[in-house]
PDB file of C-alpha atoms in Angstrom:
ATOM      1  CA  UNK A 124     -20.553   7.459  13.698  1.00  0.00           C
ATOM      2  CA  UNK A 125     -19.405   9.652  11.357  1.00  0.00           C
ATOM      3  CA  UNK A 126     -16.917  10.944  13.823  1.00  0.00           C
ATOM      4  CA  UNK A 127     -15.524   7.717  14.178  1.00  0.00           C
ATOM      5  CA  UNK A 128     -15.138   7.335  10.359  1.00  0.00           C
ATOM      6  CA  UNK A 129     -12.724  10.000  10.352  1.00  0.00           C
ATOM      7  CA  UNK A 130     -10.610   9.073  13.259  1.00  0.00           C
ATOM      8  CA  UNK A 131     -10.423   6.073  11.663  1.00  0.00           C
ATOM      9  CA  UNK A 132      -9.485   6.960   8.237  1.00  0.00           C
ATOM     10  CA  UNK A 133      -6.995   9.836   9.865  1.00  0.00           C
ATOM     11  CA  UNK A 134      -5.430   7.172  12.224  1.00  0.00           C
ATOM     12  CA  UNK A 135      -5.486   3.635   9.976  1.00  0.00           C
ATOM     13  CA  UNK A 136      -4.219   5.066   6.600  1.00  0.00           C
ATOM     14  CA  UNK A 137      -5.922   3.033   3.906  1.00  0.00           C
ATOM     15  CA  UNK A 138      -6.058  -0.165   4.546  1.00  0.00           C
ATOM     16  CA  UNK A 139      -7.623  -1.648   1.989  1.00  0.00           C
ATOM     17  CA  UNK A 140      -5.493   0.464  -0.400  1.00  0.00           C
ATOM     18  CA  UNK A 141      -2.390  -0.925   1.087  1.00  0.00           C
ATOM     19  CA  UNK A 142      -3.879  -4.562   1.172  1.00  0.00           C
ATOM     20  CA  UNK A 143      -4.427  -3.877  -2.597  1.00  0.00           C
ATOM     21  CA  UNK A 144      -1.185  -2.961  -3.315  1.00  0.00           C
ATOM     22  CA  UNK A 145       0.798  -5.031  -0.860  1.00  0.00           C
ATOM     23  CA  UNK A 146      -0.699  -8.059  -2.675  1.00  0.00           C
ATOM     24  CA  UNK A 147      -0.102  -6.727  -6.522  1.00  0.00           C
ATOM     25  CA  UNK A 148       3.543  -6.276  -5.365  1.00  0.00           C
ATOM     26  CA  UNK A 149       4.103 -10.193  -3.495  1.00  0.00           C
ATOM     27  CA  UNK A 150       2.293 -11.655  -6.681  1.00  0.00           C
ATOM     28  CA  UNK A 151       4.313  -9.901  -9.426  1.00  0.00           C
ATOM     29  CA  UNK A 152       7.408  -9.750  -6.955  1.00  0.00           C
ATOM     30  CA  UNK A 153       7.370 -13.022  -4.593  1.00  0.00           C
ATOM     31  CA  UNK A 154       5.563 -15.465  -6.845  1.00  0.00           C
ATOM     32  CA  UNK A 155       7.152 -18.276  -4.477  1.00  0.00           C
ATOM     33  CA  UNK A 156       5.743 -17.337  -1.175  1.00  0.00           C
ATOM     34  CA  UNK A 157       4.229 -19.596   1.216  1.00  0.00           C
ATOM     35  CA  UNK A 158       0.340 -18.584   1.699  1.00  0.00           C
ATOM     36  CA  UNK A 159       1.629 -17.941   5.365  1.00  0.00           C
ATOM     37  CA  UNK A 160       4.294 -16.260   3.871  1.00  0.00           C
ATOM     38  CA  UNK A 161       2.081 -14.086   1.348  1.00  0.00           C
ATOM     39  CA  UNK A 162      -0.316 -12.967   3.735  1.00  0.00           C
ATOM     40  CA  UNK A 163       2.042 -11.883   7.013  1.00  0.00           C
ATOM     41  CA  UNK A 164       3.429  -9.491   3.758  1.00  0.00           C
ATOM     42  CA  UNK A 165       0.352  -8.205   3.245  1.00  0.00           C
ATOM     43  CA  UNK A 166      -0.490  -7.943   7.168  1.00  0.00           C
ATOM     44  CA  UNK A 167       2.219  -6.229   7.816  1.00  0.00           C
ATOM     45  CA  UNK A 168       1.907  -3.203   4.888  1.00  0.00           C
ATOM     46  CA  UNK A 169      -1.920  -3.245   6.510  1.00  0.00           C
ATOM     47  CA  UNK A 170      -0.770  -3.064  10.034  1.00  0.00           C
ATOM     48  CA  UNK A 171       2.003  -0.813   9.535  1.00  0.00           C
ATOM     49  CA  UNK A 172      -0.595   1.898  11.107  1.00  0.00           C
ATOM     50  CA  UNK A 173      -1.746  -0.067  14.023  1.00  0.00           C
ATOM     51  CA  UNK A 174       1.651  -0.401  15.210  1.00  0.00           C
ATOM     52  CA  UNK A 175       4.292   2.176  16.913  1.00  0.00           C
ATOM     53  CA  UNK A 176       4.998   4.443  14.109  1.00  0.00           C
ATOM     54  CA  UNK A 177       8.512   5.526  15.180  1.00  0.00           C
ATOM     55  CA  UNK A 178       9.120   2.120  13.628  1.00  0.00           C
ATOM     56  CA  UNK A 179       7.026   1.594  11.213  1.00  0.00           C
ATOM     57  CA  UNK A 180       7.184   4.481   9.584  1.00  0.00           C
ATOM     58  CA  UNK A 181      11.184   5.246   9.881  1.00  0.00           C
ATOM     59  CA  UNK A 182      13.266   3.713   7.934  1.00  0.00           C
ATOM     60  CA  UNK A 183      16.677   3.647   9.892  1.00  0.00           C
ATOM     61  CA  UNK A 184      14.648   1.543  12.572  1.00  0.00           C
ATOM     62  CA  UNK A 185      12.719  -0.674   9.933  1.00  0.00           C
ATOM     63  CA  UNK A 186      15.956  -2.071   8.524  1.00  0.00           C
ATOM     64  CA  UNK A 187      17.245  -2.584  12.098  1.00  0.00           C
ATOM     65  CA  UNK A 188      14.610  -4.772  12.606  1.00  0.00           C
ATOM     66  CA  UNK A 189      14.803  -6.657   8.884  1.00  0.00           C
ATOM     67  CA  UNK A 190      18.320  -7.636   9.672  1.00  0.00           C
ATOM     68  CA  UNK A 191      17.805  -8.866  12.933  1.00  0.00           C
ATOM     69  CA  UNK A 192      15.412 -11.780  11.858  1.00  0.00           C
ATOM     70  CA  UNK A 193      18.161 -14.273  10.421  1.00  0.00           C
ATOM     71  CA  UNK A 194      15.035 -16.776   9.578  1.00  0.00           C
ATOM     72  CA  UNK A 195      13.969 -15.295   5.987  1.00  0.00           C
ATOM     73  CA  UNK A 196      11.496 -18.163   5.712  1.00  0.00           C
ATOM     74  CA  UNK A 197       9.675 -16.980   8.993  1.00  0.00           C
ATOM     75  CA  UNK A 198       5.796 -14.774   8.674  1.00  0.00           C
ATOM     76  CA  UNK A 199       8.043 -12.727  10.776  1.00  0.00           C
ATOM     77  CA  UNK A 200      10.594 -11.512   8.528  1.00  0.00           C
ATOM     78  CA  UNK A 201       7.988 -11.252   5.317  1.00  0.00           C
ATOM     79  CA  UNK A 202       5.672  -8.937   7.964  1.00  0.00           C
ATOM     80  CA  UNK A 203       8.161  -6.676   8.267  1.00  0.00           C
ATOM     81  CA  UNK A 204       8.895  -6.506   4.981  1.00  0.00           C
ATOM     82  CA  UNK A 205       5.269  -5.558   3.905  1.00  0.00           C
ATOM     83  CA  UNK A 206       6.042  -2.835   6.722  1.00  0.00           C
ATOM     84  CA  UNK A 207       8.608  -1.879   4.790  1.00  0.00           C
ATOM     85  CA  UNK A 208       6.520  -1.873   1.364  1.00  0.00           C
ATOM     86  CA  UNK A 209       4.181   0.192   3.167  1.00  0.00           C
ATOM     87  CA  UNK A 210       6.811   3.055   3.731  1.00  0.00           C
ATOM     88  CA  UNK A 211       7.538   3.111  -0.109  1.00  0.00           C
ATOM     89  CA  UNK A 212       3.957   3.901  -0.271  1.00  0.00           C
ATOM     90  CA  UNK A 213       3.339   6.073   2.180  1.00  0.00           C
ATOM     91  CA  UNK A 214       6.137   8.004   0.957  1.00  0.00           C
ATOM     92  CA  UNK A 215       4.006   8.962  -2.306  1.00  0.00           C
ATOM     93  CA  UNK A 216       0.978   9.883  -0.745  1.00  0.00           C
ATOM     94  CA  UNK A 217       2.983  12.721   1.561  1.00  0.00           C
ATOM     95  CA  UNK A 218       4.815  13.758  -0.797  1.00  0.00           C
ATOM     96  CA  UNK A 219       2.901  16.997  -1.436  1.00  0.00           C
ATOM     97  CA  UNK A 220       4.697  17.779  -4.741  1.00  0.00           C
ATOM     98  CA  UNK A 221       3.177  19.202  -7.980  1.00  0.00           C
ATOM     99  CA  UNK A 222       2.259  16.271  -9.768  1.00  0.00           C
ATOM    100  CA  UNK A 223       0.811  14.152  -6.666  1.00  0.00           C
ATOM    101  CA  UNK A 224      -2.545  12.539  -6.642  1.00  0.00           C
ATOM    102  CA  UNK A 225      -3.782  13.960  -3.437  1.00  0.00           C
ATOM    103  CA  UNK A 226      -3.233  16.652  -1.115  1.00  0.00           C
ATOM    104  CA  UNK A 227      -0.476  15.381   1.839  1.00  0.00           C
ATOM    105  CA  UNK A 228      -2.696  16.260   4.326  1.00  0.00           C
ATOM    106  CA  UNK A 229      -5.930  17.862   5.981  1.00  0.00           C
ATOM    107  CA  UNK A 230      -9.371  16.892   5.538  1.00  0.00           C
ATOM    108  CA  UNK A 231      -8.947  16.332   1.766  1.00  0.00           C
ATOM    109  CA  UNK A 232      -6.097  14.177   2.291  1.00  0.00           C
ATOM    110  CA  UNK A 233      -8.591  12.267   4.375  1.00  0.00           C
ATOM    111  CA  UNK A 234     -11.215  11.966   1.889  1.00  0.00           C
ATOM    112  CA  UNK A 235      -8.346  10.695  -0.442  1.00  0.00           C
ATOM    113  CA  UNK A 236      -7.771   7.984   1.564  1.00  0.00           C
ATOM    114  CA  UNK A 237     -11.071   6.432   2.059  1.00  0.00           C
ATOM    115  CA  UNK A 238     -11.494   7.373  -2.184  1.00  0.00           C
ATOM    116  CA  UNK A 239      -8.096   5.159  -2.778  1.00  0.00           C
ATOM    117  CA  UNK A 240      -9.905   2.046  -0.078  1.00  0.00           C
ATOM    118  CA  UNK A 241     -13.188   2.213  -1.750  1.00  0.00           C
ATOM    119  CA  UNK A 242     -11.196   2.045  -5.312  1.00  0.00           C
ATOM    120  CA  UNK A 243      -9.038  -1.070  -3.784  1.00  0.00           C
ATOM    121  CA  UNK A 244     -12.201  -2.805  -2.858  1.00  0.00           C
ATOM    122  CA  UNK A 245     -13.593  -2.266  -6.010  1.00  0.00           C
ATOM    123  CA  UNK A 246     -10.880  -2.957  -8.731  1.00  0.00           C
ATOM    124  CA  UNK A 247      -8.832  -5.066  -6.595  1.00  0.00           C
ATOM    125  CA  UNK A 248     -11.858  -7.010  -4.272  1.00  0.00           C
ATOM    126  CA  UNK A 249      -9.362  -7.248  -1.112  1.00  0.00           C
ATOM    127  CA  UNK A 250     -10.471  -8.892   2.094  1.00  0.00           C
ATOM    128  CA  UNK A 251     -11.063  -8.627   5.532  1.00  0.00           C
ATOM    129  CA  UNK A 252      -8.480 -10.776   7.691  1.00  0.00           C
ATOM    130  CA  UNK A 253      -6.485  -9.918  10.557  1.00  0.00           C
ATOM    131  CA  UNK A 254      -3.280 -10.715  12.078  1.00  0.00           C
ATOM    132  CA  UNK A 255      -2.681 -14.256  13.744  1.00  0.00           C
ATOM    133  CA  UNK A 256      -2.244 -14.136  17.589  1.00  0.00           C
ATOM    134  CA  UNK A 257       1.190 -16.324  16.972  1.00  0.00           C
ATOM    135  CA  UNK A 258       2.727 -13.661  14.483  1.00  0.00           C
ATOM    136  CA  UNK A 259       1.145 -10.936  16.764  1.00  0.00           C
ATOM    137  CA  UNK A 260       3.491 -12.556  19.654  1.00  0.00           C
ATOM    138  CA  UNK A 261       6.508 -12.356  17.666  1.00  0.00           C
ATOM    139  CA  UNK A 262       6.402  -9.017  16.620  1.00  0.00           C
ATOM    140  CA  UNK A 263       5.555  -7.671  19.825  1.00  0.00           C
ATOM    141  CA  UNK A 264       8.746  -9.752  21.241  1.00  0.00           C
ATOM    142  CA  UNK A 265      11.188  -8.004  18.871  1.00  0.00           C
ATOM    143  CA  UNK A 266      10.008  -4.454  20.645  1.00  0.00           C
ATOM    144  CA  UNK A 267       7.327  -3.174  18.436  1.00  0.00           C
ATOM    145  CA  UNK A 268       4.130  -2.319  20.467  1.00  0.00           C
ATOM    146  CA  UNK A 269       0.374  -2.174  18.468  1.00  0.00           C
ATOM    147  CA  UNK A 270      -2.223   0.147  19.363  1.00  0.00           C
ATOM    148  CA  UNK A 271      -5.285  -1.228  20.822  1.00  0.00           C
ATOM    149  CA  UNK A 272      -7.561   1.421  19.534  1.00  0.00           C
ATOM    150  CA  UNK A 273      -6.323  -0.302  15.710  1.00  0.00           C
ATOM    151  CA  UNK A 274      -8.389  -3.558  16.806  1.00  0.00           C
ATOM    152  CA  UNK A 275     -11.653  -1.199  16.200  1.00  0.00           C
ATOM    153  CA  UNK A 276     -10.859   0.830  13.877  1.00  0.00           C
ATOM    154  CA  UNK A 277      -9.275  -1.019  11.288  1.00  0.00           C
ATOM    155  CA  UNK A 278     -12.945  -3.249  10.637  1.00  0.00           C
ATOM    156  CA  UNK A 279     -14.617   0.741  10.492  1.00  0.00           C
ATOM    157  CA  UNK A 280     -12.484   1.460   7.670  1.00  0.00           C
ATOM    158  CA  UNK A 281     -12.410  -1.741   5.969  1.00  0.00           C
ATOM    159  CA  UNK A 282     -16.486  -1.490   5.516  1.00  0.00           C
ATOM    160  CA  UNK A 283     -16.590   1.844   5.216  1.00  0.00           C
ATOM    161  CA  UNK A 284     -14.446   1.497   2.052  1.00  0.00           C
ATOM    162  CA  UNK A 285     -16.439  -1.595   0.893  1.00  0.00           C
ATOM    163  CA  UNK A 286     -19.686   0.093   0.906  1.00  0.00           C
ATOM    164  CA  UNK A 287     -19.300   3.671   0.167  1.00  0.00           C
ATOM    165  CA  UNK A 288     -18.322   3.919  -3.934  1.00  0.00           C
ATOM    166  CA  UNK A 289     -16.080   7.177  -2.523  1.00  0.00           C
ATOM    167  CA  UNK A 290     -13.685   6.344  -5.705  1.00  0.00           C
ATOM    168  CA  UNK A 291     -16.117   8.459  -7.614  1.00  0.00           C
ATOM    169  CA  UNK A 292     -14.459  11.638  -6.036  1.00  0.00           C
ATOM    170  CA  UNK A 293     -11.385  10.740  -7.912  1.00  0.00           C
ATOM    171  CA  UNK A 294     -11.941  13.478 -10.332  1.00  0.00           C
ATOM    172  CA  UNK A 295     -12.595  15.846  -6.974  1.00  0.00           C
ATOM    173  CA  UNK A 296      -9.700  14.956  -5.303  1.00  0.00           C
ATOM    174  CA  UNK A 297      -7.614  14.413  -7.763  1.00  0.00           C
ATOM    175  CA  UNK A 298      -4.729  17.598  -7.735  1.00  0.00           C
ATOM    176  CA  UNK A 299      -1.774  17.167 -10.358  1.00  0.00           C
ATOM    177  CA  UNK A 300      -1.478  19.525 -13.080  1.00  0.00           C
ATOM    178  CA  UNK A 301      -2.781  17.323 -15.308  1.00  0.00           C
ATOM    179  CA  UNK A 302      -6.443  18.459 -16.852  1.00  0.00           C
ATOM    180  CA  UNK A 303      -8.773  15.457 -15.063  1.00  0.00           C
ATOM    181  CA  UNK A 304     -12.930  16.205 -15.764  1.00  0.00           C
ATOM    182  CA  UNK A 305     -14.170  12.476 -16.178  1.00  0.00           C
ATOM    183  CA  UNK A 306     -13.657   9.641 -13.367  1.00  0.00           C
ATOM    184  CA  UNK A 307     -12.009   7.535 -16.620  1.00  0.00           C
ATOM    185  CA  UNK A 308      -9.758   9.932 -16.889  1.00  0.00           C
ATOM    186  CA  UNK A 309      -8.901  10.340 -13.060  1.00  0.00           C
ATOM    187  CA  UNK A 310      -8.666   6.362 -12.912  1.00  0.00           C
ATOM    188  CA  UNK A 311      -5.997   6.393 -15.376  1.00  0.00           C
ATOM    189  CA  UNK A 312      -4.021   9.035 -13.706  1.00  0.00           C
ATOM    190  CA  UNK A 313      -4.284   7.058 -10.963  1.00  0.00           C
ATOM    191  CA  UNK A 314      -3.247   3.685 -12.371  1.00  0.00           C
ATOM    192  CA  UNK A 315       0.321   5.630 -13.541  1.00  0.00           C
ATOM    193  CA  UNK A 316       0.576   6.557 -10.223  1.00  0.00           C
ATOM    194  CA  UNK A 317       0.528   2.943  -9.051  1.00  0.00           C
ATOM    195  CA  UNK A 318       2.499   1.856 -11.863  1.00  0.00           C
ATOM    196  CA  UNK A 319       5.261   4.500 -10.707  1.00  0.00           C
ATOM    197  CA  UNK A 320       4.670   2.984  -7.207  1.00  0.00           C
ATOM    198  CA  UNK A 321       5.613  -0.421  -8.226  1.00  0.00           C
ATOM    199  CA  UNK A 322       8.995   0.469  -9.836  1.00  0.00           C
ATOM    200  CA  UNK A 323      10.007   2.993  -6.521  1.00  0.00           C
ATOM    201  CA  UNK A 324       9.073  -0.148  -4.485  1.00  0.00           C
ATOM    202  CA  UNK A 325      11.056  -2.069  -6.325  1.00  0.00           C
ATOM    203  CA  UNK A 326      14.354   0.108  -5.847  1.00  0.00           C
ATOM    204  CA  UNK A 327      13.488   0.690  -1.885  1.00  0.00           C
ATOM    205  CA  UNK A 328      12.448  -3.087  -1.336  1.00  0.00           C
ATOM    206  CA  UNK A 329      15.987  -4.213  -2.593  1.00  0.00           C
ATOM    207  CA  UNK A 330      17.553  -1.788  -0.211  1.00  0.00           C
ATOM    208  CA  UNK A 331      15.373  -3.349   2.290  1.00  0.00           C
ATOM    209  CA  UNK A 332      18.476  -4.878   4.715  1.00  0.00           C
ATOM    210  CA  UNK A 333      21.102  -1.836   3.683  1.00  0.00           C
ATOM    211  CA  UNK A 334      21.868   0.136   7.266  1.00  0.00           C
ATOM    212  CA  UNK A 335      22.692   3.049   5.028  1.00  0.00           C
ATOM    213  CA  UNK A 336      19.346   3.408   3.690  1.00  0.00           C
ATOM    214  CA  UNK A 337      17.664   6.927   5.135  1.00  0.00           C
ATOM    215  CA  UNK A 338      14.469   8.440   4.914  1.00  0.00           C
ATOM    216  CA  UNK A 339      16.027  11.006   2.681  1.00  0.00           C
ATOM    217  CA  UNK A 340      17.219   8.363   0.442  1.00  0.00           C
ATOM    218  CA  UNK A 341      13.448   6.412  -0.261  1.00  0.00           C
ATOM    219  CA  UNK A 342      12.001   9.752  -0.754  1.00  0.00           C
ATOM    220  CA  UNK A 343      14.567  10.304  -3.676  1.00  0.00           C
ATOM    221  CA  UNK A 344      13.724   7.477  -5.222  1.00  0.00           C
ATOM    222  CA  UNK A 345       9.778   8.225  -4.830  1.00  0.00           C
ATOM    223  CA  UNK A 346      10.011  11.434  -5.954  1.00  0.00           C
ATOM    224  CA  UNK A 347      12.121  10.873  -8.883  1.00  0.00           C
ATOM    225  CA  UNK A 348       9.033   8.695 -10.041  1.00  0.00           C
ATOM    226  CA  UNK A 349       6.837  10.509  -9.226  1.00  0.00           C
ATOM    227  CA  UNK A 350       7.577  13.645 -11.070  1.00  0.00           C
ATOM    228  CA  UNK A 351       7.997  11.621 -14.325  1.00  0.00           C
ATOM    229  CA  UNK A 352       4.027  10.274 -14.328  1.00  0.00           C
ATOM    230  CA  UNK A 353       2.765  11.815 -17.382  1.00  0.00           C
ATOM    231  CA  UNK A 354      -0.631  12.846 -18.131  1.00  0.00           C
ATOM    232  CA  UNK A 355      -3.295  10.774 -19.269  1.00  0.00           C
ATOM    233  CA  UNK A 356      -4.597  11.408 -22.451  1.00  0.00           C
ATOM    234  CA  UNK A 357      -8.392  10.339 -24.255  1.00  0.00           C
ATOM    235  CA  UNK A 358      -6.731   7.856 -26.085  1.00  0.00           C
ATOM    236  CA  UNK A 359      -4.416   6.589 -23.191  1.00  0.00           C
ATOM    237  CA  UNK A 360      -7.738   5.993 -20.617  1.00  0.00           C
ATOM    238  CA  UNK A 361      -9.211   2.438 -22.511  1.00  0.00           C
ATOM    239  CA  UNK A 362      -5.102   1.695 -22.914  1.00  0.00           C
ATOM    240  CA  UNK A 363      -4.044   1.976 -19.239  1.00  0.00           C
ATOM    241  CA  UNK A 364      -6.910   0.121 -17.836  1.00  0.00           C
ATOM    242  CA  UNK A 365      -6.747  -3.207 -20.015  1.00  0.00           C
ATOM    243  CA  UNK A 366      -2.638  -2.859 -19.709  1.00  0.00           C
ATOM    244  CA  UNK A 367      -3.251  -2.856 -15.540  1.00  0.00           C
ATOM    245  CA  UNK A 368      -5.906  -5.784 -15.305  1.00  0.00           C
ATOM    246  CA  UNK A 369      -3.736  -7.790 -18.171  1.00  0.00           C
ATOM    247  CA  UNK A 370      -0.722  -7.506 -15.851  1.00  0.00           C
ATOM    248  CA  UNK A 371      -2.455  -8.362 -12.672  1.00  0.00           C
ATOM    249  CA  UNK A 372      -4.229 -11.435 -14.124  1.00  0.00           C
ATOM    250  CA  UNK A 373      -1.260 -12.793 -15.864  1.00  0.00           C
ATOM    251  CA  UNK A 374       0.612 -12.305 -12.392  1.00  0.00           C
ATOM    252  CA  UNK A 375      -1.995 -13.856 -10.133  1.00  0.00           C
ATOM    253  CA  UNK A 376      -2.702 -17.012 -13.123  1.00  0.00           C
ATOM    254  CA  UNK A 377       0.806 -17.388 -12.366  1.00  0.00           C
ATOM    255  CA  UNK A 378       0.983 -17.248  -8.628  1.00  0.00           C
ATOM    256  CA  UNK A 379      -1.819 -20.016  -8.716  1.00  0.00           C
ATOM    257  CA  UNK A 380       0.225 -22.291 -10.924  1.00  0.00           C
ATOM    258  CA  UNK A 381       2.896 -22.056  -8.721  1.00  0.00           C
ATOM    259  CA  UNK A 382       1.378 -23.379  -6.080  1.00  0.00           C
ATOM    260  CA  UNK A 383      -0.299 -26.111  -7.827  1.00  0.00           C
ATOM    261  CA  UNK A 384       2.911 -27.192  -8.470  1.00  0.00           C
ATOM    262  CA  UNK A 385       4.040 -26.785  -5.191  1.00  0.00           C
ATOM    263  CA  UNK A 386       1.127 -28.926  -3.764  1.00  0.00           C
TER     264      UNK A 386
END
């Protein structure tokens, strides 16, 4: 079982993490999204593992496949988008530089992931859904193949994640410069990461249909970010969490009046 755990974690790259984040981003980001809409973007940043990675996870052939859906209403076109979110994000947790959260890879790296999914499910309470046979058609139509092992592994994760409080190895895993000893002070390290996240996502998600967008390019715009996260102080810990939860509530209120509105 255990076995399992890890091929799962080192295949399916946190999905709870990305479901977390993928759905931060539509809300603040997309606030007029269909629910169809909003959760083939989330999907797709979730499935962006359990697909052919020499798509999903190059950005030459991600844009390829943007700009050839002309509908921009269609699940579709807002799945591959969240695959495209999901390369912003990836981006940061390979990085490898000095100030990164985790390790880029190994066994650490794993444990990272399944800390950043357990801290997802409990900040951020994500769900378990999967992807609609009639979106799964459509995506497979336009050439990109999923793996049938992700069908399995995906749930393994998921609970895993949901029932394992791993986010308390956030000081242990943790591996910037910056002088972490408490889990408060970890979390807020962590929440600057995500906030630097958001505004490289922002920068790559508008370059989202440009054909002269490379690899290169998105991971000069993540690493700029990401080597101007500054450490958290004492005083900055109580500060960062209220400022996060403030901005996610006031977002998601916001979301929900839309679409009162629009009902």
């Amino acid at each position: 079982m255990l076995l399992l755990l890890f091929i799962g974690f080192s295949i399916s790259w946190t999905p709870s993490f990305h479901q977390a984040f993928a759905s931060y981003y539509a809300k603040s980001h997309y606030p007029n999204l269909t629910k169809s809409q909003y959760e083939s973007f989330i999907l797709g940043a979730m499935y962006a593992d359990g697909v052919n990675k020499t798509i999903s996870h190059k950005v030459i052939p991600m844009v390829k496949k943007i700009n050839s859906v002309t509908n921009q209403s269609s699940d579709l076109y807002w799945f591959l988008l969240g695959i495209f979110n999901h390369i912003a994000i990836d981006t940061f947790a390979h990085a490898g530089l000095e100030n990164s959260f985790i390790v880029p890879k190994g066994l650490k790296h794993h444990l990272s992931e399944i800390a950043t999914c357990s801290w997802a499910q409990h900040h951020m309470k994500t769900r378990y859904f999967t992807i609609p046979s009639d979106l799964k058609d459509q995506v497979s139509e336009i050439g990109i193949s999923f793996k049938s092992n992700f069908r399995y592994l995906y749930p393994i994760c998921y609970f895993f994640a949901k029932f394992i409080p791993a986010h308390w190895l956030f000081p242990f895993i943790h591996k910037s410069p910056c002088n972490i000893k408490s889990y408060k002070e970890a979390d807020c390290m962590f929440r600057r990461h995500l906030d630097a996240m958001v505004k490289a996502a922002e920068k790559i998600m508008a370059l989202s249909h440009d054909s002269t967008l490379t690899q290169f390019g998105v991971k000069t715009i993540v690493y700029g970010y990401l080597n101007n996260i500054q450490c958290c102080s004492k005083s900055d810990v109580l500060a960062e969490i209220n400022a996060t939860f403030a901005i996610h509530n006031s977002r998601s209120e916001q979301l929900l009046d839309d679409r009162r509105v629009s009902l």
